[in-house]
Short mmCIF file of C-alpha atoms in Angstrom, two decimals:
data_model
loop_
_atom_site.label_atom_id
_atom_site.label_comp_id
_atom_site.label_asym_id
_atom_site.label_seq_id
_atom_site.Cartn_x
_atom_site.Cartn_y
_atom_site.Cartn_z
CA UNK N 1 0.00 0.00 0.00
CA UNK N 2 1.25 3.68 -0.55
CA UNK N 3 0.94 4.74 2.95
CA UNK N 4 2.73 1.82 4.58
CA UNK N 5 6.35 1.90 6.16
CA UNK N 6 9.11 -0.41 4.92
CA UNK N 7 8.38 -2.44 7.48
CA UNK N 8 4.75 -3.09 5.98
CA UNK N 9 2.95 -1.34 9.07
CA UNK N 10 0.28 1.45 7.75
CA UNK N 11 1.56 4.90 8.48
CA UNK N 12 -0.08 6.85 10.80
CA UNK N 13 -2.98 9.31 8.93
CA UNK N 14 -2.81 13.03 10.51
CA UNK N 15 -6.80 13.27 11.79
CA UNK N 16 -8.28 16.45 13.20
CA UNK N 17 -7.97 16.74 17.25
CA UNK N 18 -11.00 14.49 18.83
CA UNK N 19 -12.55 18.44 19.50
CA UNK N 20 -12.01 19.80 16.35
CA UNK N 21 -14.80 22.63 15.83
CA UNK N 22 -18.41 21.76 14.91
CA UNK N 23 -19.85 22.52 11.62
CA UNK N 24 -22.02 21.69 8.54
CA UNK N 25 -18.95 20.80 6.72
CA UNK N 26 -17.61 17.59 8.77
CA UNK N 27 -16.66 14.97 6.87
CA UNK N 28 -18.41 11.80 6.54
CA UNK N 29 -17.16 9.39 9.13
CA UNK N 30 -16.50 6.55 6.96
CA UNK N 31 -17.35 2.71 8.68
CA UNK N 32 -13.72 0.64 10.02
CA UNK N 33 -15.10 -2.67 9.32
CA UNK N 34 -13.94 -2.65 5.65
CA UNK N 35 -10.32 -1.75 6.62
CA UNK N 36 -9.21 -2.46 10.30
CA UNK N 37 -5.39 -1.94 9.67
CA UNK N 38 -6.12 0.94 8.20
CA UNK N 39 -7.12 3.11 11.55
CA UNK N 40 -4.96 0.83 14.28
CA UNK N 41 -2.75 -2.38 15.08
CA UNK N 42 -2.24 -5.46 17.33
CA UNK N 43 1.46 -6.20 18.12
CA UNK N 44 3.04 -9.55 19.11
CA UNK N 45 2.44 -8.56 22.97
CA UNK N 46 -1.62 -8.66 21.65
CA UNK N 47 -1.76 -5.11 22.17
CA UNK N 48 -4.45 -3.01 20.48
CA UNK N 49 -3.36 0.52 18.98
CA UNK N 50 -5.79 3.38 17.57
CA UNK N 51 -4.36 5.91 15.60
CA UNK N 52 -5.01 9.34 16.57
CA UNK N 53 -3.65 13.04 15.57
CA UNK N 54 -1.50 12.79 18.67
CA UNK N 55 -0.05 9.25 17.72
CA UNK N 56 -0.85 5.69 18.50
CA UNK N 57 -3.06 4.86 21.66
CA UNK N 58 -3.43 1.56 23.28
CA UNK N 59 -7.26 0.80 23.33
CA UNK N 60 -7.31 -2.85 24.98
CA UNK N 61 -5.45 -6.58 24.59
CA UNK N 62 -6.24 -9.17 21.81
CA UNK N 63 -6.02 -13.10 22.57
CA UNK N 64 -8.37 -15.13 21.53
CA UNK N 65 -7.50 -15.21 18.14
CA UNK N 66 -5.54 -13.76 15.01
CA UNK N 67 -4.31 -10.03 14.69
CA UNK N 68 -7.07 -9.43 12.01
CA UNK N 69 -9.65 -10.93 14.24
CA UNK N 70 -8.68 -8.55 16.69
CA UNK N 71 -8.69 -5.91 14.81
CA UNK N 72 -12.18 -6.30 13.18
CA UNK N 73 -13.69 -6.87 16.54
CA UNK N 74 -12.38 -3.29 17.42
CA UNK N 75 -13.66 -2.16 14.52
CA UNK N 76 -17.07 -3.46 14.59
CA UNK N 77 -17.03 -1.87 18.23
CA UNK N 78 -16.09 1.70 16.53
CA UNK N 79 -18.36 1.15 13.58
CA UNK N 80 -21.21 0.21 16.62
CA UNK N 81 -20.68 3.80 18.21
CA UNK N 82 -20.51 5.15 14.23
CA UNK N 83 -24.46 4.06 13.71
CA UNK N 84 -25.40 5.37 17.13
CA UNK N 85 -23.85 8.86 16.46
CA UNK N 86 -25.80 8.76 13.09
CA UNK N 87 -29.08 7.23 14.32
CA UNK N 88 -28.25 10.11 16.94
CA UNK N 89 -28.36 13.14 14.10
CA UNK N 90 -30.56 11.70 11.81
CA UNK N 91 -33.21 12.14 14.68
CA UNK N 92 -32.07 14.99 15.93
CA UNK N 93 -32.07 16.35 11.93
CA UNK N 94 -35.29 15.48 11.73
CA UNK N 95 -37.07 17.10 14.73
CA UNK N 96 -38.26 13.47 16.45
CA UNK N 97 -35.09 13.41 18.28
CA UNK N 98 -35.15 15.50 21.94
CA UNK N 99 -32.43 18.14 21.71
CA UNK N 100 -31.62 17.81 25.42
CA UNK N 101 -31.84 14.20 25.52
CA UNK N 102 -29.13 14.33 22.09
CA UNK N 103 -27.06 17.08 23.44
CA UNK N 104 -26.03 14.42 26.81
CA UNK N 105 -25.42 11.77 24.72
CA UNK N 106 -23.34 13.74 22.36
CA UNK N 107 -21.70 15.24 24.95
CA UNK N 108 -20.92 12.06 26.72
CA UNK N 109 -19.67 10.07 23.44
CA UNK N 110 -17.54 12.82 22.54
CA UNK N 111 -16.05 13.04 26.13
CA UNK N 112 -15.47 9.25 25.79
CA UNK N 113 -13.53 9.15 22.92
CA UNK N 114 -10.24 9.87 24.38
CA UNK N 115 -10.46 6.55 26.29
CA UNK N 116 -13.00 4.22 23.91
CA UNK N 117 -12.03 1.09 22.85
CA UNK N 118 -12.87 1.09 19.56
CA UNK N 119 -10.59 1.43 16.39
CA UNK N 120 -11.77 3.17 13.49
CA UNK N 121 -11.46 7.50 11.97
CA UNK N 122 -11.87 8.92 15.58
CA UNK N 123 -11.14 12.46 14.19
CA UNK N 124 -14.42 12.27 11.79
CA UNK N 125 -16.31 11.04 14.50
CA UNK N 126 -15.23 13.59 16.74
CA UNK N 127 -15.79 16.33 14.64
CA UNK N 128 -19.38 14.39 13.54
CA UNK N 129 -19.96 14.72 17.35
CA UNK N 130 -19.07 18.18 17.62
CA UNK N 131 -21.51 18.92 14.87
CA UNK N 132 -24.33 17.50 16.77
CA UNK N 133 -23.41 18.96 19.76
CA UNK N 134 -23.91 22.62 18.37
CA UNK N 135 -27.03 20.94 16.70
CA UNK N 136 -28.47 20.13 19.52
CA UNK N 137 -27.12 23.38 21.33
CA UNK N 138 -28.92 25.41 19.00
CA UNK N 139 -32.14 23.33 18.98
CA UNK N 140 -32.10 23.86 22.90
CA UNK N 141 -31.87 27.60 22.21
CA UNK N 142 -35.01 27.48 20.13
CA UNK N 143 -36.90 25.23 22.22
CA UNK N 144 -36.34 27.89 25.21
CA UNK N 145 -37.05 31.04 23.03
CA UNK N 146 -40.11 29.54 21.71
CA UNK N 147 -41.00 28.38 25.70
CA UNK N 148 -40.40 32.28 26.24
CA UNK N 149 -42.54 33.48 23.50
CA UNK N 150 -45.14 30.70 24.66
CA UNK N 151 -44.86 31.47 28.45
CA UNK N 152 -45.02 35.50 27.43
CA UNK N 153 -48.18 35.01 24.90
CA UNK N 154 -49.49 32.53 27.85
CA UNK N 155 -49.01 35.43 30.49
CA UNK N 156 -50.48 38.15 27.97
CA UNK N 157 -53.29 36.08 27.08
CA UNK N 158 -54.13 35.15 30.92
CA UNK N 159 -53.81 38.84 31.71
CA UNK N 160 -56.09 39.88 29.25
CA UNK N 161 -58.68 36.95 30.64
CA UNK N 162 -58.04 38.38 34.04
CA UNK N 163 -58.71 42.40 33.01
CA UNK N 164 -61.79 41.49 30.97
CA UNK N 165 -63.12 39.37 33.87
CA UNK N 166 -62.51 42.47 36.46
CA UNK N 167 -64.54 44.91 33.66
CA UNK N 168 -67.28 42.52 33.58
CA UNK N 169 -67.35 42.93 37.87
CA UNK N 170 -67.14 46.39 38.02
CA UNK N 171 -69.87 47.51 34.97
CA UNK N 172 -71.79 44.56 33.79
CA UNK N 173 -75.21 44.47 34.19
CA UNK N 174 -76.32 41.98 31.73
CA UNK N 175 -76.22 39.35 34.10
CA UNK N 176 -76.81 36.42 31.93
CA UNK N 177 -74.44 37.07 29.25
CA UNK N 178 -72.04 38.61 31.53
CA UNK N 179 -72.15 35.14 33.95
CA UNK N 180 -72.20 32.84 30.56
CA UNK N 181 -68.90 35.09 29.49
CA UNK N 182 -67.54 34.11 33.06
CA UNK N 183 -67.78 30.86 32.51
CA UNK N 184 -66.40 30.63 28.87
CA UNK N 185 -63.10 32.57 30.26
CA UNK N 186 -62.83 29.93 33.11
CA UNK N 187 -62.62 27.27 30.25
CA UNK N 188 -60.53 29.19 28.15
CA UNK N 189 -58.36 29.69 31.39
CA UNK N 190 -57.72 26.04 31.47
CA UNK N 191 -56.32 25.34 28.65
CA UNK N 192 -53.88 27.96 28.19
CA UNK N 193 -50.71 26.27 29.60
CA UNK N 194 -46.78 27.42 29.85
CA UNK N 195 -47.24 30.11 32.63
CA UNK N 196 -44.48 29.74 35.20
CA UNK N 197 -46.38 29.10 39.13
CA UNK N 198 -46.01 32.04 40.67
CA UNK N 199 -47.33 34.21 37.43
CA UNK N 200 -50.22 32.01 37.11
CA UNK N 201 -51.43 31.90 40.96
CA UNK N 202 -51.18 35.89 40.90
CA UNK N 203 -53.03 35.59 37.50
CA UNK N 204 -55.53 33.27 39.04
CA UNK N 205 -56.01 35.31 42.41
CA UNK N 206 -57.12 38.46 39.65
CA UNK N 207 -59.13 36.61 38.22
CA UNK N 208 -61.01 34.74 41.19
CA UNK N 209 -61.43 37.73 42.95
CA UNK N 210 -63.35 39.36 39.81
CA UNK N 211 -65.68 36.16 39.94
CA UNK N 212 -66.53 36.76 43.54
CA UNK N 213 -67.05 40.10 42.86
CA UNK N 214 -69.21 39.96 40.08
CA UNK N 215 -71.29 37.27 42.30
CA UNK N 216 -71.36 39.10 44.71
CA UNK N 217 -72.79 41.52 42.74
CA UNK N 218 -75.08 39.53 40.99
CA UNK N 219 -76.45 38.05 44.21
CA UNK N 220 -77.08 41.66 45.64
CA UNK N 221 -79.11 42.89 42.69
CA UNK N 222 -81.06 39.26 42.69
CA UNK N 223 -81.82 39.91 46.46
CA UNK N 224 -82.90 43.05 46.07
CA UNK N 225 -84.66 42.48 43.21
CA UNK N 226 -87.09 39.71 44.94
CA UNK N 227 -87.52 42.08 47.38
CA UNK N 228 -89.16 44.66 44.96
CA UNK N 229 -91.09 41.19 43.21
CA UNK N 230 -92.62 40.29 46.76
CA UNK N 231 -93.21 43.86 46.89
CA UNK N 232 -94.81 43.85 43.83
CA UNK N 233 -96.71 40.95 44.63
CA UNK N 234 -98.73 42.43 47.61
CA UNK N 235 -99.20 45.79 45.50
CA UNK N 236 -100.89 43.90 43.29
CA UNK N 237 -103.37 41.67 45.48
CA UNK N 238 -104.09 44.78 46.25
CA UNK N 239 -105.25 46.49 43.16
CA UNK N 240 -106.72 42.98 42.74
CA UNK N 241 -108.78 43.29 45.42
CA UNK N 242 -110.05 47.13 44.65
CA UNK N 243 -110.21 45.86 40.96
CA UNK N 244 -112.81 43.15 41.69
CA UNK N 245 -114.70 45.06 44.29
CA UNK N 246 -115.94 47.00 41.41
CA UNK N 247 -116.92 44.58 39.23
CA UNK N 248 -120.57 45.11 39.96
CA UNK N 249 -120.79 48.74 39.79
CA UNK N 250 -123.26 50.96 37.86
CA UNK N 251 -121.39 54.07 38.10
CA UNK N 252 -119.80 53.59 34.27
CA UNK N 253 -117.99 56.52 33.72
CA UNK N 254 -115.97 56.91 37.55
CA UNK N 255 -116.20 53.18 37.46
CA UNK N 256 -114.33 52.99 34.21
CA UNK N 257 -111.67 56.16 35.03
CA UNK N 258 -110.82 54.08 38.01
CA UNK N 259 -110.26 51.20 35.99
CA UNK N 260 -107.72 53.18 34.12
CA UNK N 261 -105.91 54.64 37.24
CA UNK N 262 -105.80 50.88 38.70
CA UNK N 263 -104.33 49.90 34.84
CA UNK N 264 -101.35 52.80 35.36
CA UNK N 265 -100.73 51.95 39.11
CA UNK N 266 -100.16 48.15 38.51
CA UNK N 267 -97.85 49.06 35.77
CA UNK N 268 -95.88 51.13 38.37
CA UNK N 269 -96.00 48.26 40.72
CA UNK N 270 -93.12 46.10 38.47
CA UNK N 271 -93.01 42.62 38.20
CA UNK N 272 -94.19 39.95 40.85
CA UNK N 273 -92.29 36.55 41.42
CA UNK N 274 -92.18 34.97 37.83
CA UNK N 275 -94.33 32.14 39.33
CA UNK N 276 -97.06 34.31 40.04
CA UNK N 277 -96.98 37.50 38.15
CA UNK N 278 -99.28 35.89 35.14
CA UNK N 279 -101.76 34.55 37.69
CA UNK N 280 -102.10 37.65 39.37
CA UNK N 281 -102.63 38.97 35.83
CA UNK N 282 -105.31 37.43 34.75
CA UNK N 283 -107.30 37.93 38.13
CA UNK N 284 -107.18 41.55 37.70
CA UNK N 285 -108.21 41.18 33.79
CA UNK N 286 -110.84 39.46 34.50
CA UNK N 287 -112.18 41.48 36.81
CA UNK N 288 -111.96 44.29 34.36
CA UNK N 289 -113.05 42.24 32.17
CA UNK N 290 -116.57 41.50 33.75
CA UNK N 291 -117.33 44.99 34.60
CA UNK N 292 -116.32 46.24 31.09
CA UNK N 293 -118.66 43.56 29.99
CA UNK N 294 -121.56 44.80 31.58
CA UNK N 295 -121.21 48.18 30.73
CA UNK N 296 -121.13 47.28 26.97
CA UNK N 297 -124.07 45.04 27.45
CA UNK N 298 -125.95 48.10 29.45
CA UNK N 299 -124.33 50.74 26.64
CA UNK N 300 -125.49 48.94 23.47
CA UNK N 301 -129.08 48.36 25.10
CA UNK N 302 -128.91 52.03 25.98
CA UNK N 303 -128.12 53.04 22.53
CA UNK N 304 -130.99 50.82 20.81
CA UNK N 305 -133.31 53.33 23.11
CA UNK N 306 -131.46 56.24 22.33
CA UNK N 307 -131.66 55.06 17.92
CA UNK N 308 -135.46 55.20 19.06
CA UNK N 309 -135.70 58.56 20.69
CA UNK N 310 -133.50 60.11 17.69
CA UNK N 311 -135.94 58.83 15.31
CA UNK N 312 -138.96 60.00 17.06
CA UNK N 313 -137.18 63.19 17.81
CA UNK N 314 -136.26 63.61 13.79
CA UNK N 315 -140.62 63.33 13.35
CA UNK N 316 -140.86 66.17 15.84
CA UNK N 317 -138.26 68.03 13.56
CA UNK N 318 -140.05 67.49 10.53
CA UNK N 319 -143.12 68.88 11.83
CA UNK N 320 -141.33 72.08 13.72
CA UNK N 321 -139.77 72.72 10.80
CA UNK N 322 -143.18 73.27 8.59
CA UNK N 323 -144.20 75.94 11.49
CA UNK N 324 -144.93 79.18 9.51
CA UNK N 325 -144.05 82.71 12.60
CA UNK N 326 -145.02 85.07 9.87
CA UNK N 327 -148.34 83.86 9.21
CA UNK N 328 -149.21 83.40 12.76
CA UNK N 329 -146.84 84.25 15.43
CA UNK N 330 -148.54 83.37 18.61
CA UNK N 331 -150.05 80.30 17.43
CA UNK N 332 -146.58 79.21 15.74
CA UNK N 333 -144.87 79.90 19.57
CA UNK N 334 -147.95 77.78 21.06
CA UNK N 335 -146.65 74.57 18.28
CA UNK N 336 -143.21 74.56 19.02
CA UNK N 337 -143.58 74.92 23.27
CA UNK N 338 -145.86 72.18 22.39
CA UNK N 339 -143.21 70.24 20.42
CA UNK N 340 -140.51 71.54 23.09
CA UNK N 341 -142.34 69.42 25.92
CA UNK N 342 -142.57 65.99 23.58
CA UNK N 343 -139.01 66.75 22.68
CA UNK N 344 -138.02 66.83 26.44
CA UNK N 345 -139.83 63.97 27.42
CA UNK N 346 -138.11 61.59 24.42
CA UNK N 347 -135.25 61.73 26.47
CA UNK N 348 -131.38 61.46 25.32
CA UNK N 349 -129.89 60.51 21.92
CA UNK N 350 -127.22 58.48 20.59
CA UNK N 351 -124.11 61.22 21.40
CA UNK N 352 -123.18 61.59 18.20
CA UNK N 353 -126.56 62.95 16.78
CA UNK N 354 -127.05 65.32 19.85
CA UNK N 355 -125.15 68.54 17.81
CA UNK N 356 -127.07 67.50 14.70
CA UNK N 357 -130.84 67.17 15.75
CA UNK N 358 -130.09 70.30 18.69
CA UNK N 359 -128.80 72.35 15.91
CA UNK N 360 -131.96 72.23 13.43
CA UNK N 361 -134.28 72.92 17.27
CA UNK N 362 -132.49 75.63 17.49
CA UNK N 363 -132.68 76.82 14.11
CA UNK N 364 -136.43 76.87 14.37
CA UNK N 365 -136.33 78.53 17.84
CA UNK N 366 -133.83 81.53 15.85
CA UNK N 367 -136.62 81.61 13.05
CA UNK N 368 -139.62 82.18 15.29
CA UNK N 369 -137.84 84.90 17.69
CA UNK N 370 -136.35 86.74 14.76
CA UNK N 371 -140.46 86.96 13.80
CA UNK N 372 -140.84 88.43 17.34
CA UNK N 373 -138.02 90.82 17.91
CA UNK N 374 -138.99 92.52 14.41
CA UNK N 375 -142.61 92.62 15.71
CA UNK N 376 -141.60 93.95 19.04
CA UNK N 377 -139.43 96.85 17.19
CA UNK N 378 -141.98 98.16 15.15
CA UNK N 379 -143.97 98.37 18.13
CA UNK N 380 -142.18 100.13 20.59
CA UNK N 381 -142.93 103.60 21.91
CA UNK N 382 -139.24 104.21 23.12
CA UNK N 383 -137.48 103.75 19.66
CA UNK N 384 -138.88 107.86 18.94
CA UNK N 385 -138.22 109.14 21.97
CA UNK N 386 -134.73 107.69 21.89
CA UNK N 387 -134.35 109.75 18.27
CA UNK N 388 -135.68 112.73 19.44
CA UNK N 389 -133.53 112.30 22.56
CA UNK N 390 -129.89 111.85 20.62
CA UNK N 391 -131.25 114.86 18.06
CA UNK N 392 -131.55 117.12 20.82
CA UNK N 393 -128.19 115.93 22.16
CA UNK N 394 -127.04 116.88 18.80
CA UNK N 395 -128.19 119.99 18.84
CA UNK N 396 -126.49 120.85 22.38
CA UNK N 397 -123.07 119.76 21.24
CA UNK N 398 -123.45 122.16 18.41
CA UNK N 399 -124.29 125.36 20.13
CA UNK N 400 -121.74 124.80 22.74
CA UNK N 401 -118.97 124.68 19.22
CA UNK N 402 -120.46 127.89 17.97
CA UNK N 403 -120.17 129.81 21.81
CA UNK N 404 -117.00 128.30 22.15
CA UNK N 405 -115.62 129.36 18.49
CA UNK N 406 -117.25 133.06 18.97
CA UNK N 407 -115.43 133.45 22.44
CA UNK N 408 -112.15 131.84 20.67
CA UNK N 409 -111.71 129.09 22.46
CA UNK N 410 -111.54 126.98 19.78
CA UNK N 411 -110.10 123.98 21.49
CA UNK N 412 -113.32 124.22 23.43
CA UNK N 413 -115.15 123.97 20.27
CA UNK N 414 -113.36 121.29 18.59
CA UNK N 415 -114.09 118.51 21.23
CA UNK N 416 -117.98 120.08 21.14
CA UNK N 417 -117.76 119.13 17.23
CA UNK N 418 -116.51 116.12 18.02
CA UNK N 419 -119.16 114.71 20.70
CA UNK N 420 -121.94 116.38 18.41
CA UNK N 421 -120.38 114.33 15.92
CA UNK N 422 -120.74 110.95 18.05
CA UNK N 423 -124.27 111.74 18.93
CA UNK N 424 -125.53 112.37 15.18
CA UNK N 425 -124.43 108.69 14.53
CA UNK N 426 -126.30 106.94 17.30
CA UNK N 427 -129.03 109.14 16.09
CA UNK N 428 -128.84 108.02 12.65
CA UNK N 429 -129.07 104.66 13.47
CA UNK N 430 -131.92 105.12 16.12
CA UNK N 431 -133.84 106.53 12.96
CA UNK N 432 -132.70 103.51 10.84
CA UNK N 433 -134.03 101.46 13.18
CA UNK N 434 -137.43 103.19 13.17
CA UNK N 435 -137.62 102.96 9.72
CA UNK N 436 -137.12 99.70 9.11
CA UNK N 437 -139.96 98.63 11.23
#
């Protein structure tokens, strides 16, 4: 071979130190199996060399059998370690492997190298070992920073569990939604992991005491607010109580306004107990109910008489209505006083007709009396004196103006003018009057 001595014994090959520097670019450790003599030697004491960087190192004692035996089984121990280093990175390469669990046994096969039996390249493997080593340094590095970012997104998202849980205590009112929310944050709480003890229990405490809080809370308003139900409850018997003493009652219009303040007042009473609100309920309807029920029954039998008495009343009309003042005055006043005392004892009207069948009454009433005032004007024995009375007022006003100018006092004379002036128009119209009697 090229690399032997004269004396036929392979020359020592220079290898890397056993901790050579890791990196991507170590060479492949090749197996020993194929070529024992190549990495060591037995000599005639049975002693079993390695070859290293630093020379030859005596790795155990050969007997029980040939040199090459020897060798081979030293080989097959170094190509054993070989496959465990690679079954070791191949693992670790792939991401099944546990970078903590690699980095020991890295660590402890490259630590043992300086004193393992074995013959084969110890350099390669050294340096293999080195490169898993940093591997599995570097994979321990990651695994922490990514425990770091989990613990830190595990704190922030706990936190923000904790600080929505204290809002919901100190504001919510929606108690249903606000106690289901309560409950999905307590589940949500469980199953975010990776918070270190003593962050978690303070986390925890937060959001416990925000729980208690908001029951707390919730209990309060619950308390109080079955105090305002039973409340409520006896408020309403109550109105009950009023509600169905009236039930028999004739007096339809206070009856009924009552009946409306007892509707507004159990309004303002709030809710009874849930179990007992809707019974309560439909005592006081029905009691409404009844009495509402009579009055419509009493109304609509009322109204049938009162359809009667505005037909009747409409005959009465008919005949009023033919009554002639200017051919007879006296005897057309005589008809309608006549039809006046039917008409009053008819009796009432359906509301809605009173205005109309009133109005054409009246109309006849205005008719007839116009008849009688005219008759009463051309009669009367005052409308000339009351002429002769503003004339001579007249003429009073109007010599006291013509003194008043002749002496110059013609403001004097001016407001003379001016009250003859008002007295010759009440006189014209007092003569109108007269005239058109």
């Amino acid at each position: 071979m090229a690399d032997e001595t004269e004396t036929g014994t392979p020359a020592p090959h220079k290898m890397p130190h056993a901790h050579a520097p890791s990196g991507h670019d170590a060479r492949p450790v090749p197996p020993a199996e194929p070529n024992p003599a190549r990495w060591g030697r037995i000599d005639d004491e049975g002693t079993v060399y390695v070859r290293t960087a630093d020379g030859e190192r005596a790795v155990g004692v050969w007997q029980a059998g040939t040199p090459d035996e020897g060798l081979l089984h030293y080989a097959r121990r170094f190509d054993d370690m070989r496959t465990e280093v690679e079954l070791l990175e191949t693992r670790l390469n792939s991401g099944a492997g546990d970078p903590k669990h690699a980095l020991s046994t890295a660590t402890q096969l490259r630590d043992g190298l300086a004193d393992a039996a074995v013959v084969g390249d110890l350099a390669a493997l050294a340096a293999r070992l080195e490169q898993i080593v940093a591997h599995a340094e570097r994979a321990l590095a990651n695994a922490k920073h990514e425990r770091e970012e989990a613990r830190s997104a595990a704190i922030g998202r706990k936190q923000a569990l904790a600080e929505e849980a204290e809002q919901i205590a100190a504001d919510s009112t929606q108690w249903k939604v606000a106690g289901d929310r309560l409950r999905a944050i307590l589940d949500e709480w469980k199953t975010v992991k990776g918070v270190d003890r003593k962050t978690d229990d303070e986390l925890w405490k937060r959001f416990s005491k925000a729980r208690e809080s908001f029951n707390r809370r919730r209990g309060s308003h619950f308390a109080e607010l079955d105090k305002q139900r039973a409340a409520a409850k006896v408020r309403k018997e109550e109105l009950i109580a009023e509600a169905e003493s009236l039930v028999d009652s004739e007096e339809w219009g206070a009856t009924a306004g009552r009946y409306k303040d007892l509707m507004a007042e159990w309004k303002a009473a709030g809710r009874a107990p849930k179990e007992t609100d809707d019974a309560l309920w439909q005592r006081f309807r029905a009691a409404q109910d009844k009495f509402f029920a009579r009055r419509s029954a009493v109304f609509s039998e009322r109204d049938a008489e009162f359809a009667e008495n505005a037909t009747q009343k409409e005959e009465l009309l008919a005949e009023a209505e033919k009554i002639d003042p200017a051919a007879n005055l006296d005897s057309a006043k005589a008809h309608l006083r006549r039809l006046q005392e039917q008409w009053d004892e008819i009796g009432k009207v359906p509301r809605e007709r009173i205005r109309e069948l009133d109005g054409r009454l009246k109309a006849v009433q205005d008719r007839i009396r116009e008849v009688e005032d005219s008759r009463w004007r051309r009669t009367d024995p005052e409308a000339q004196a009351r002429v002769d009375q503003f004339r001579e007022r007249v003429q009073q006003f109007e010599s006291q103006a013509a003194k008043a100018r002749a002496a110059g006092d013609e403001r004097r004379a001016k407001k003379a003018d001016e009250q003859a002036a008002q007295w010759r128009e009440w006189m014209a119209a007092a003569e109108r009057a007269v005239a058109d009697r």
